[in-house]
Coordinates of C-alpha atoms (C1' of nucleotides) in Angstrom, one line a residue:
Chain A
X1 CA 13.8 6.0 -22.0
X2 CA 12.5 2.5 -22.9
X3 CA 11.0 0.0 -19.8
X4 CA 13.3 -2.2 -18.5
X5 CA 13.5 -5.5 -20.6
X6 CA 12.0 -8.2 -18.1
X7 CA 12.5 -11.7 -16.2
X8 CA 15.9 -12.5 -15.6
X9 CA 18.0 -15.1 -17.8
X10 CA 17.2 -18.8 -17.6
X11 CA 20.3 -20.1 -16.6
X12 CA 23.2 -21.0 -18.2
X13 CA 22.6 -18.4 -20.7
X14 CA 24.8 -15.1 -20.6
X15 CA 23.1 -12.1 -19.9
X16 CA 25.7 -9.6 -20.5
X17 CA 27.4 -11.2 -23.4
X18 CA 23.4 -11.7 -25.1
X19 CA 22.9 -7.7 -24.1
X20 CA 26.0 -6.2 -25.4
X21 CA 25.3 -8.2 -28.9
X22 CA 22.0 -6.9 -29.7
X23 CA 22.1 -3.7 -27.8
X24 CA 24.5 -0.3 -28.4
X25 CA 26.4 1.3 -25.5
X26 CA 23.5 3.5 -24.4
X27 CA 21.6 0.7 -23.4
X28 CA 24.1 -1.5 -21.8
X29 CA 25.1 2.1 -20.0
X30 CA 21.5 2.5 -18.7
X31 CA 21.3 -1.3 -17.7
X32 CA 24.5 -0.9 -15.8
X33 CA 23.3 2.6 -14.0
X34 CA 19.9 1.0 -13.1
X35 CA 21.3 -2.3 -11.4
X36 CA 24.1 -0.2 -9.7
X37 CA 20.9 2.1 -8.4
X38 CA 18.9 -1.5 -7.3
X39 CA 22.0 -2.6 -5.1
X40 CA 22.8 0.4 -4.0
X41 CA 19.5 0.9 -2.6
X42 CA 19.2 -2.9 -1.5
X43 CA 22.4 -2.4 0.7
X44 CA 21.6 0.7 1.9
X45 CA 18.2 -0.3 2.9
X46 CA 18.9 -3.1 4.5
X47 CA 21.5 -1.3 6.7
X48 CA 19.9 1.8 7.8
X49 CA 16.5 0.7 7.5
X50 CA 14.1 2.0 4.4
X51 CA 12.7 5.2 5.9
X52 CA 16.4 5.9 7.2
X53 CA 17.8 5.9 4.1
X54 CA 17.0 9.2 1.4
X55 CA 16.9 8.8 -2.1
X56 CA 20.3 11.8 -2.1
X57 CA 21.9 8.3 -0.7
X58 CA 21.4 5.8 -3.2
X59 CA 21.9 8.2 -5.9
X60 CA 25.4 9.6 -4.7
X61 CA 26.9 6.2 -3.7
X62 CA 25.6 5.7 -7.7
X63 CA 27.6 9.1 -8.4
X64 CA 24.3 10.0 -9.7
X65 CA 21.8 13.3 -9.6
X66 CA 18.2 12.4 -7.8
X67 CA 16.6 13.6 -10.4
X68 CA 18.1 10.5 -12.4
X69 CA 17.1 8.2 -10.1
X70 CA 13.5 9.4 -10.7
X71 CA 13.8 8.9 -14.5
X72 CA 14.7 5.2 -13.7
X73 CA 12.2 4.6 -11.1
X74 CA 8.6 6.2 -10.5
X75 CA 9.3 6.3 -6.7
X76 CA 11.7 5.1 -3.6
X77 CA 9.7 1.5 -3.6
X78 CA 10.2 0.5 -7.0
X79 CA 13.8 0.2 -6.2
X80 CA 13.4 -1.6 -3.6
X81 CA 10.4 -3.9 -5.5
X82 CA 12.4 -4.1 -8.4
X83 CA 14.2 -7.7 -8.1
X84 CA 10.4 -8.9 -6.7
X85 CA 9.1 -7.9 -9.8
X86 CA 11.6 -8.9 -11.9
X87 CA 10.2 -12.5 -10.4
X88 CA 6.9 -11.8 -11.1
X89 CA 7.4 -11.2 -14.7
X90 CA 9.3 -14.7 -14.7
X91 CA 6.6 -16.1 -13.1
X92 CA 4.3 -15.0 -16.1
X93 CA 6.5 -16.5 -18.8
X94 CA 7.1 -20.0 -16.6
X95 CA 3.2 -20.0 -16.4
X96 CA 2.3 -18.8 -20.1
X97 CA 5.2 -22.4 -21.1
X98 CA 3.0 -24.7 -19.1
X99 CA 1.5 -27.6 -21.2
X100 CA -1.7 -27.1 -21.7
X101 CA -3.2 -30.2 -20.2
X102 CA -2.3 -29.6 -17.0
X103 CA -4.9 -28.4 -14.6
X104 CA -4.1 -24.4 -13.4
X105 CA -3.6 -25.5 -9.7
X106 CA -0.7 -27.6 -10.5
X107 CA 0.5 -25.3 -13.3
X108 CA 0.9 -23.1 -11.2
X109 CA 2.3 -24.8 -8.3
X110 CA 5.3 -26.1 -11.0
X111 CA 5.9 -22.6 -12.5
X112 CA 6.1 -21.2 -8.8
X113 CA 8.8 -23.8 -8.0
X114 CA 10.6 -23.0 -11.1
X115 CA 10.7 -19.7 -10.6
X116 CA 12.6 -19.6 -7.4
X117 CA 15.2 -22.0 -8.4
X118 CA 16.1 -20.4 -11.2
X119 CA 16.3 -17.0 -9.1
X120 CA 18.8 -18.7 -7.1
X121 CA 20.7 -19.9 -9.9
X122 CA 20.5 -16.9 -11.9
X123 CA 22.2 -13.1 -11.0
X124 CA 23.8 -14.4 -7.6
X125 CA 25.9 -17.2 -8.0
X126 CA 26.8 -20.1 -5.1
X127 CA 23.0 -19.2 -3.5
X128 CA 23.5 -16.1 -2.8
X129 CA 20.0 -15.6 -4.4
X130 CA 18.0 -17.2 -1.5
X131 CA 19.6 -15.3 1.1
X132 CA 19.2 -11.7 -1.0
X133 CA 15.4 -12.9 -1.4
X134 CA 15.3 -13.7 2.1
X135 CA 16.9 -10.0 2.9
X136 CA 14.3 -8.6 0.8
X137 CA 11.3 -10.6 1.8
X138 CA 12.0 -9.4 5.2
X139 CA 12.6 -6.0 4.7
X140 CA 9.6 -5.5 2.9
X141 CA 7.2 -7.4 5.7
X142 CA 8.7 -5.1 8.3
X143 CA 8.3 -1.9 6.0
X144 CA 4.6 -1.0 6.4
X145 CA 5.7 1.5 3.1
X146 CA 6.9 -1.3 1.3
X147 CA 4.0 -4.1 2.2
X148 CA 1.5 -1.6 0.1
X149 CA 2.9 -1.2 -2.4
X150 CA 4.1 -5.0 -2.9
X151 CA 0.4 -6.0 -2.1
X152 CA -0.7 -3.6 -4.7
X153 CA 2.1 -5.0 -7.2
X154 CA 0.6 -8.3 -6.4
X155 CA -2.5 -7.3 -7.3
X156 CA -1.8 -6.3 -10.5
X157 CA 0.2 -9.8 -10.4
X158 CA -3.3 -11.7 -10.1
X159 CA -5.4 -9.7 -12.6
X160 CA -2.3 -10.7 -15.3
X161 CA -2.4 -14.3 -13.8
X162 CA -6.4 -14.2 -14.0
X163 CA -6.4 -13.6 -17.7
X164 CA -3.5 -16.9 -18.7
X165 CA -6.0 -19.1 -16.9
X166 CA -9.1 -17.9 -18.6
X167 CA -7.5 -18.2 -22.1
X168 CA -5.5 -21.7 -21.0
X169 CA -8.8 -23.2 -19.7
X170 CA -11.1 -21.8 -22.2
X171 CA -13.3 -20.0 -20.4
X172 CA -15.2 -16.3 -20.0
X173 CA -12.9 -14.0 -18.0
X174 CA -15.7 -11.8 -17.7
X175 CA -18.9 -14.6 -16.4
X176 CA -16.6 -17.4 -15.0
X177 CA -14.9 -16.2 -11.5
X178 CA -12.7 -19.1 -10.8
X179 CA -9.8 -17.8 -13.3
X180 CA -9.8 -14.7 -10.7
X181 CA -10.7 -16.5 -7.5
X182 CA -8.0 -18.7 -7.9
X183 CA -5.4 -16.3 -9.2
X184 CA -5.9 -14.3 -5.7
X185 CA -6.4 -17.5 -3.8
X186 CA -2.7 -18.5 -4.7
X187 CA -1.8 -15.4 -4.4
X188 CA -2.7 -15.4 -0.8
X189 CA -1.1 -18.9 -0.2
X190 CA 1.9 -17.6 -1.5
X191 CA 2.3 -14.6 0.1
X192 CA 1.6 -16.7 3.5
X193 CA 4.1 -18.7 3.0
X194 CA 6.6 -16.3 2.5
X195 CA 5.5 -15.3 5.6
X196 CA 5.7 -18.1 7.3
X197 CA 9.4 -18.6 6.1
X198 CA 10.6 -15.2 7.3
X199 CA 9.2 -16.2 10.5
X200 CA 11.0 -19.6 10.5
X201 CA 14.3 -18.3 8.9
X202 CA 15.1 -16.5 12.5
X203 CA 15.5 -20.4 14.6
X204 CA 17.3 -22.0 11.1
X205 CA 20.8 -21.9 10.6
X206 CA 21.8 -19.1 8.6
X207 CA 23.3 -20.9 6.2
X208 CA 21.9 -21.1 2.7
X209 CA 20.7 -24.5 1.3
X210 CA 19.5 -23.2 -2.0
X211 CA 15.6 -22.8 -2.5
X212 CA 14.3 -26.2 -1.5
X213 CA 13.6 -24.7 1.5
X214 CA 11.4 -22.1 1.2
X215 CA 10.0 -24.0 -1.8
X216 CA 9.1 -26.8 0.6
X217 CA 7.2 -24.4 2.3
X218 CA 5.2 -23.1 -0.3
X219 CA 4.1 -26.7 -1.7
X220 CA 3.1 -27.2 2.3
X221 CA 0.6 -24.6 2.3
X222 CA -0.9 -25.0 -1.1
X223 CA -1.5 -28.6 0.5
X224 CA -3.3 -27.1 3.4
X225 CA -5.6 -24.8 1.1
X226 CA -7.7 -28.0 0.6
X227 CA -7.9 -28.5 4.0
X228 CA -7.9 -25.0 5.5
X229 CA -11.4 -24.5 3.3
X230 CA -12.9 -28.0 4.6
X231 CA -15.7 -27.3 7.4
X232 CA -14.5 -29.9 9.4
X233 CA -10.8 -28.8 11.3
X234 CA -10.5 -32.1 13.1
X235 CA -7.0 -33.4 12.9
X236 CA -8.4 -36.6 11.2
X237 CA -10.1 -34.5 8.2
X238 CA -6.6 -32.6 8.0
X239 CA -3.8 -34.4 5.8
X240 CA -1.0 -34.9 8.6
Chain B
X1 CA -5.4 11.8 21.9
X2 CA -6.7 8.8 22.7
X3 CA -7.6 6.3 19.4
X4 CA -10.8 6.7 18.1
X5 CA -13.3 4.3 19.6
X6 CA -14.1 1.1 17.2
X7 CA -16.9 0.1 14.8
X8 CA -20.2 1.7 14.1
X9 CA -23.5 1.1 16.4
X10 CA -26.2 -1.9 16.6
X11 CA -28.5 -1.1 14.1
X12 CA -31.6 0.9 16.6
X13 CA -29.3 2.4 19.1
X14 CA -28.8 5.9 19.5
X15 CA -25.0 6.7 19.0
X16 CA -25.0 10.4 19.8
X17 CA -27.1 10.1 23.0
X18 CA -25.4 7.0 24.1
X19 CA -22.0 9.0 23.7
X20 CA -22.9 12.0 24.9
X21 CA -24.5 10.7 28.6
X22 CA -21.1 8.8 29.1
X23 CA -18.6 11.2 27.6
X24 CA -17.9 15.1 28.1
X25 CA -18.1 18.0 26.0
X26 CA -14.5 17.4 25.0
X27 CA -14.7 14.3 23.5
X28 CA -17.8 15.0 21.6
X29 CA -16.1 17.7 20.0
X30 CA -13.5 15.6 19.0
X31 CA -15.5 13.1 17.8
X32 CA -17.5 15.8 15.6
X33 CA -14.1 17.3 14.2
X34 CA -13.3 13.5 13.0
X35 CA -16.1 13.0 11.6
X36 CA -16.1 16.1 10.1
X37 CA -13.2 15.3 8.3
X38 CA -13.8 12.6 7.0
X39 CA -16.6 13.8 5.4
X40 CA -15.0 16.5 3.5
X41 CA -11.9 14.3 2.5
X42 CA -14.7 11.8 1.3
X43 CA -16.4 14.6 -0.4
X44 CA -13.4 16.2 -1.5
X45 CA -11.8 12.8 -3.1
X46 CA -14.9 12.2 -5.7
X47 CA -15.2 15.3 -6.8
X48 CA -11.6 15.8 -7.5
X49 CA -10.2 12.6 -7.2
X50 CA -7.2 11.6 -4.2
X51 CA -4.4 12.9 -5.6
X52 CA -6.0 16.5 -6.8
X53 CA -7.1 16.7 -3.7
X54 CA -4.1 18.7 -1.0
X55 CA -4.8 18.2 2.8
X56 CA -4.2 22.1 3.6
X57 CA -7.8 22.0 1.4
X58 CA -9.5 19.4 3.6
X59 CA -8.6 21.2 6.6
X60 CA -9.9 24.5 5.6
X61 CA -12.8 22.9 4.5
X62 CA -13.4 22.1 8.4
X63 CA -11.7 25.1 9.4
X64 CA -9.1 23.2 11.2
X65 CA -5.2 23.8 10.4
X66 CA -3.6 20.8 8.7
X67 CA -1.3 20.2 11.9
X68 CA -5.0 19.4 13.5
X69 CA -5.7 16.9 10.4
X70 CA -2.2 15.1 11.1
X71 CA -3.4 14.8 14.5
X72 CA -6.2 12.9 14.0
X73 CA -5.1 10.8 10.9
X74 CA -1.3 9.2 10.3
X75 CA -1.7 10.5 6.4
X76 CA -3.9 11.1 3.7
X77 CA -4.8 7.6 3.6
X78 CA -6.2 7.2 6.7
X79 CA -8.9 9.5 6.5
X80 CA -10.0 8.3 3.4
X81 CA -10.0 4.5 5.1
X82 CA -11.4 5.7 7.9
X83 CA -14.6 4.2 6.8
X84 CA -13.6 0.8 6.0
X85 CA -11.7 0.6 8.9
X86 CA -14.8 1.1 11.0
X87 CA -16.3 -1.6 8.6
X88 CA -13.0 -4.2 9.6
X89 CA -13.3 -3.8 13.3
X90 CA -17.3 -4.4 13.2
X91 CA -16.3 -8.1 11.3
X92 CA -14.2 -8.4 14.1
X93 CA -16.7 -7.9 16.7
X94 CA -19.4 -10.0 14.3
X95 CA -16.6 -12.7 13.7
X96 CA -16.1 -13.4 17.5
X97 CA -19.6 -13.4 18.3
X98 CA -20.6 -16.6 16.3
X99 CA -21.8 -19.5 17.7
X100 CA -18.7 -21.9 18.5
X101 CA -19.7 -25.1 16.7
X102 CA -19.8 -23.6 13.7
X103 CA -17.6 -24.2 11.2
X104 CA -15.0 -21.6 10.5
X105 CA -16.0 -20.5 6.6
X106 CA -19.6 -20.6 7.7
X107 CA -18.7 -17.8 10.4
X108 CA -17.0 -16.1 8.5
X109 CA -19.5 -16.0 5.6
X110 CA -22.5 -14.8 8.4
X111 CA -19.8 -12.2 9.8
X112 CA -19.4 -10.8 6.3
X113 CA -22.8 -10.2 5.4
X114 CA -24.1 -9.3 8.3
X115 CA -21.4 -6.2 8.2
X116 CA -22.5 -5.0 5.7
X117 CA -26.5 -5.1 6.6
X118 CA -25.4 -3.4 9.5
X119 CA -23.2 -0.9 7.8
X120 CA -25.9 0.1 5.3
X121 CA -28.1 0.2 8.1
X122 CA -26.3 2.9 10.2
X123 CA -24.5 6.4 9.6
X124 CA -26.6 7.0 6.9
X125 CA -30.2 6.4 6.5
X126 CA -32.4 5.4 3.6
X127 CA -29.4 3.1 2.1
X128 CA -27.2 6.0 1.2
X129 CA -24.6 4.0 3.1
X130 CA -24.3 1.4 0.6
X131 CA -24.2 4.5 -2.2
X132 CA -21.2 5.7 -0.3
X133 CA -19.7 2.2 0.1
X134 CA -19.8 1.7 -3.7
X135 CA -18.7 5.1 -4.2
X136 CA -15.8 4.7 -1.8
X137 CA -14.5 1.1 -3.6
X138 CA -14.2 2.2 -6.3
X139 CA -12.3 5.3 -5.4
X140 CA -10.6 2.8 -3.5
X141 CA -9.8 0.8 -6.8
X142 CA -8.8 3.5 -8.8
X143 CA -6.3 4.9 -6.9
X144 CA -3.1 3.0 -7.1
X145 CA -1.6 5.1 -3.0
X146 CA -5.6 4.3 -1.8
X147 CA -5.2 0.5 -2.9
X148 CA -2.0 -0.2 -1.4
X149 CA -2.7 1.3 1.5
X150 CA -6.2 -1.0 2.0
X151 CA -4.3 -3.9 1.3
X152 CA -2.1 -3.0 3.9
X153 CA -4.5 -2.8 6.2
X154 CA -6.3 -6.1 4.9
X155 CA -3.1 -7.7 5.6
X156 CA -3.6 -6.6 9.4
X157 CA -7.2 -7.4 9.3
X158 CA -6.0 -11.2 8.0
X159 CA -3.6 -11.3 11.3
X160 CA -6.6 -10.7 13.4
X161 CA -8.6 -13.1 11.8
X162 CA -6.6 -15.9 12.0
X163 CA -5.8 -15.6 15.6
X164 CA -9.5 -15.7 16.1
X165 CA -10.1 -18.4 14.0
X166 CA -7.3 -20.7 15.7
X167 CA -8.9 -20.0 18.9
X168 CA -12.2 -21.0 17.7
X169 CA -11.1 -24.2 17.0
X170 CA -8.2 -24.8 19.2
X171 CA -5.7 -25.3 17.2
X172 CA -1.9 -23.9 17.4
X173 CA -2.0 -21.1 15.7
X174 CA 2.0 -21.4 14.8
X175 CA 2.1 -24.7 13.7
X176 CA -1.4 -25.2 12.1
X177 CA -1.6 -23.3 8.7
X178 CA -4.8 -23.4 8.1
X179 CA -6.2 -20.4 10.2
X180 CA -4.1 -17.8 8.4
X181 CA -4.3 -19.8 5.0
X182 CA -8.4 -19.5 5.4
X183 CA -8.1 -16.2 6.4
X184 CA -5.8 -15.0 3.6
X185 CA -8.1 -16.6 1.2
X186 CA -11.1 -15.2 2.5
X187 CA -9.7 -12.0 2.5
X188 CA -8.9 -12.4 -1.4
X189 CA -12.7 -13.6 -2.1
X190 CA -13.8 -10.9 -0.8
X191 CA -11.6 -8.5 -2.6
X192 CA -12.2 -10.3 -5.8
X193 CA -16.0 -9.8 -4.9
X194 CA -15.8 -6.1 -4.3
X195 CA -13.9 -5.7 -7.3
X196 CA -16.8 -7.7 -9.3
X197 CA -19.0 -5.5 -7.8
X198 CA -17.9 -2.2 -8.5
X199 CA -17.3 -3.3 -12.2
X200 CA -20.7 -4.3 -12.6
X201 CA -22.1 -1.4 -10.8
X202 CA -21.7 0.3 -14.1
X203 CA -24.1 -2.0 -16.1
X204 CA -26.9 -1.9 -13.3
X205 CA -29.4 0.8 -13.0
X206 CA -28.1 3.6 -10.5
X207 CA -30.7 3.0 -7.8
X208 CA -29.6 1.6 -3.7
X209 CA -31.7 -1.4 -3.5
X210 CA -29.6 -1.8 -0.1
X211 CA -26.8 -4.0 0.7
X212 CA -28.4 -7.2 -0.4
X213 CA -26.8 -6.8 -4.3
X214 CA -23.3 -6.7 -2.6
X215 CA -24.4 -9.8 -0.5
X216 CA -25.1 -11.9 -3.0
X217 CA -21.4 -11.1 -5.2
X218 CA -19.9 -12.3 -2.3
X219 CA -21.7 -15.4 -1.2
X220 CA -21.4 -16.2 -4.9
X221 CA -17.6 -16.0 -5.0
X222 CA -17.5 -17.7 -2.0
X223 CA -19.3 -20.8 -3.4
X224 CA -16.9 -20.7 -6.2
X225 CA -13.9 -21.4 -3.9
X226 CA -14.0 -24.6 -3.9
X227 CA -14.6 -24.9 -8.3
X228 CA -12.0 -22.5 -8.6
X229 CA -9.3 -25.3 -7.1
X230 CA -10.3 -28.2 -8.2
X231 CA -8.5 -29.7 -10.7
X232 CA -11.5 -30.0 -13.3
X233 CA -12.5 -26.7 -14.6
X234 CA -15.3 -28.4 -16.6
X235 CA -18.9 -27.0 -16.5
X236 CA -19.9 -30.3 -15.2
X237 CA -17.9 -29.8 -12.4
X238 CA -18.7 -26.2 -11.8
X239 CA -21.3 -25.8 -9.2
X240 CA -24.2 -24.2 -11.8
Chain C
dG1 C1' 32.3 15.0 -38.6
dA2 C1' 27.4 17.2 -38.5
dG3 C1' 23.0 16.9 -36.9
dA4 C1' 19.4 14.5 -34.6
dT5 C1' 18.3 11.8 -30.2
dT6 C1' 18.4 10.9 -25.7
dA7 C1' 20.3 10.7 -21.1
dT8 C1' 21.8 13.6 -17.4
dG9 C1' 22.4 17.8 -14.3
dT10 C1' 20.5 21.9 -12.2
dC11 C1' 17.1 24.6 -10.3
dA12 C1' 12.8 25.9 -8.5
dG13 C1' 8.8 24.5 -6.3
dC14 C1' 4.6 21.8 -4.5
dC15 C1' 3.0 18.7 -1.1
dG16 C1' 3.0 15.2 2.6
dC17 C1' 4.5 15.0 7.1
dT18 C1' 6.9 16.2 11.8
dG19 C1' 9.0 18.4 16.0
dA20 C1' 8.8 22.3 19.0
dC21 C1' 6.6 25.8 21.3
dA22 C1' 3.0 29.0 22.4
dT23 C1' -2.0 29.5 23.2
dC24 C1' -6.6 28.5 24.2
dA25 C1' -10.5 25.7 25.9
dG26 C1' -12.6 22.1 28.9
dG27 C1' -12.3 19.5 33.2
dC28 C1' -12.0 19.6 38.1
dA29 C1' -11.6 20.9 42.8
dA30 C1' -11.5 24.4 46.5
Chain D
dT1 C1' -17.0 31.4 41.0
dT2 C1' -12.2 31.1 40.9
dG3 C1' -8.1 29.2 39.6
dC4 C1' -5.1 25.5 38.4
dC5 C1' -4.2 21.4 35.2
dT6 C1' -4.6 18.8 31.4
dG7 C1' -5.1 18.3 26.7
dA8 C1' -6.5 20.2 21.9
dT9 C1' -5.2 23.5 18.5
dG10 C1' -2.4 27.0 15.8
dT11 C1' 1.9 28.7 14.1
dC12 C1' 6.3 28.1 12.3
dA13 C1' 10.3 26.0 10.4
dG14 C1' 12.1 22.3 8.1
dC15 C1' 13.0 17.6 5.8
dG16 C1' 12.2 14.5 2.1
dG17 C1' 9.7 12.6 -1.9
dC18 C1' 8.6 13.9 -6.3
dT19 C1' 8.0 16.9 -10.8
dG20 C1' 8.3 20.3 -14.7
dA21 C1' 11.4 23.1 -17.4
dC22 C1' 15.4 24.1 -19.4
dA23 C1' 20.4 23.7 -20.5
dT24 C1' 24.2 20.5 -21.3
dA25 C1' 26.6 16.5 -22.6
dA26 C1' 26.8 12.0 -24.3
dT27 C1' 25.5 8.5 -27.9
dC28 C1' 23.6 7.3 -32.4
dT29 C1' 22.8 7.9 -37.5
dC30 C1' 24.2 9.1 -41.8

DNA sequence: GAGATTATGTCAGCCGCTGACATCAGGCAA
DNA sequence: TTGCCTGATGTCAGCGGCTGACATAATCTC
């Protein structure tokens, strides 16, 4: 069995139509079992809680054997992780398009942006995307199982994001550290402010106004990286 | 059983004695039994890495049934963390005892290294202790369960940090980003800086010439914050 | 339609981890 | 010293994640 194909569509395209063109049954089959097996999981997860939920579960509401759902994922996080890293791989590709003028901070900042609104666009139609990434955000913050391995994902993340910048500024990935140094640095920002808007969701309505939000609230704390490293933390050195 | 007291000793104290005059036989014991442990899962990991590696085989090397091991360790994990976490709760301690006009990356940066003098310092004499450190990132590193589980706990450790750092400066720690966003990206330096470290630990000659080598990859990474976002990534603008 | 591929099911088994209960050792007071 | 009380340890049974091996059934290729 072949890895998954990555990155979801960019939008407006047809992804089933596209896949049923170029690909035979088999595959389509496989592509149909292993997103039944992703929401499957998902819903169950979300409703009985990750450790409260066995992988018998998600494979019989899949009308599947567990065995099966080991040949599609390596363990009980990567279905959970999947749609995350299904992000992550667009994130690459967004990043790897950037003109190469453009200095890696804001390259970076754009391609992160991009890649959430065309999340919400894409797979879940009328915004539905926000509030599943929202659902899944949270559930992985308050699974200490599913934190590691995301961080550990996310590591793997920065060492691919490490290498684009070292080729797209021309320098030596192995003698230069900024290429890695920032890499994890936005890594970090990010991951805080995903944070920070899981905390926040809890006092905003529930309803769901696309990914502005959230994207607001990552281009606030890549603002404040500046800041956050100055020595000074007087409210006159900070940007308000 | 209570938790495990925090940290390792001021370098020149007397740890055994010290514990011994204020704490019975009972505790001692249990003390030895931990450390005991952690010692054979430590011993146990590098010679046949984590995953080959069963717990029933670290018990017996203590002579302890595994129920006993589960008693004193959540999982497999934490025994082999043990160490580190030691290391994270003497930053803490370091971290709050700074001087309170200085500036928060400054602190930070003293904490750091002076953990890690102290580290190589104690436990084990004659600089073994950074031997076991080096030996213990990169087990660390190379195993994918270890490395999610560390950054798990460094995501913890950031939590603590940034509620320190917010009080240091007297800032509101919910609506000011900057004392999680500095400690995030600290946390990530540092990382990056072990991880530069143990990579290069293979080119260098295979002699302990004591913590200072691991000093100086961090202090250099941390310089290189600030290069590493700007927008220039020009030698000219690097710090060199 | 026959044969080569490949996905799936079944089964057995290891290992991490936990609850329940019995047992034993250290702490403490009479 | 004796004897009770608390807490650490051992034993046992069992669940759930995960894997190798083999048989079967579905698709693909010609």
């Amino acid at each position: 069995m072949a890895p998954t194909s990555t990155a979801f569509p960019a939008p407006g395209s047809d992804p089933a139509a596209a896949e049923s063109a170029t690909t035979g049954l088999r595959e389509r089959k496989k592509q149909r079992t292993r997103e039944a097996l992703v929401d499957a999981a998902h819903r169950l997860f979300l409703s009985q809680g990750y450790a409260g939920t066995t992988v018998d579960e998600i494979a019989a509401a899949v009308d599947v054997s567990q065995r099966t759902f080991f040949r599609y994922f390596a363990n009980k996080e990567e279905a959970a992780l999947a749609v995350m890293s299904d992000a992550e791989d667009h994130f690459i590709e967004l990043l790897r398009a950037r003109p190469a003028g453009e200095p890696p901070l804001p390259a970076m900042r754009e391609a992160i942006c991009a890649t959430w609104r065309d999340f919400s666009a894409s797979h879940h139609p009328a915004g539905r995307g926000v509030t599943a990434a929202l659902e899944l955000v949270q559930l992985i913050e308050t699974t200490p199982t599913l934190l590691a391995a995301h961080l550990r994902r996310s590591a793997d993340q920065e060492r691919r994001v490490a290498e684009i910048l070292a080729a797209r500024e021309g320098v030596d990935p192995a003698a230069d550290l900024r290429p890695r140094l920032l890499a994890a640095v936005f890594g970090a920002a990010v991951r805080t402010a995903h944070l920070a808007w899981t905390a926040g969701a809890a006092a905003r309505p529930a309803e769901d106004d696309g990914p502005e939000g959230l994207i607001a609230v990552i281009q606030h704390h890549l603002d404040q990286l500046g800041p956050a490293l100055a020595a000074d933390w007087s409210d006159t050195a900070r940007g308000i």
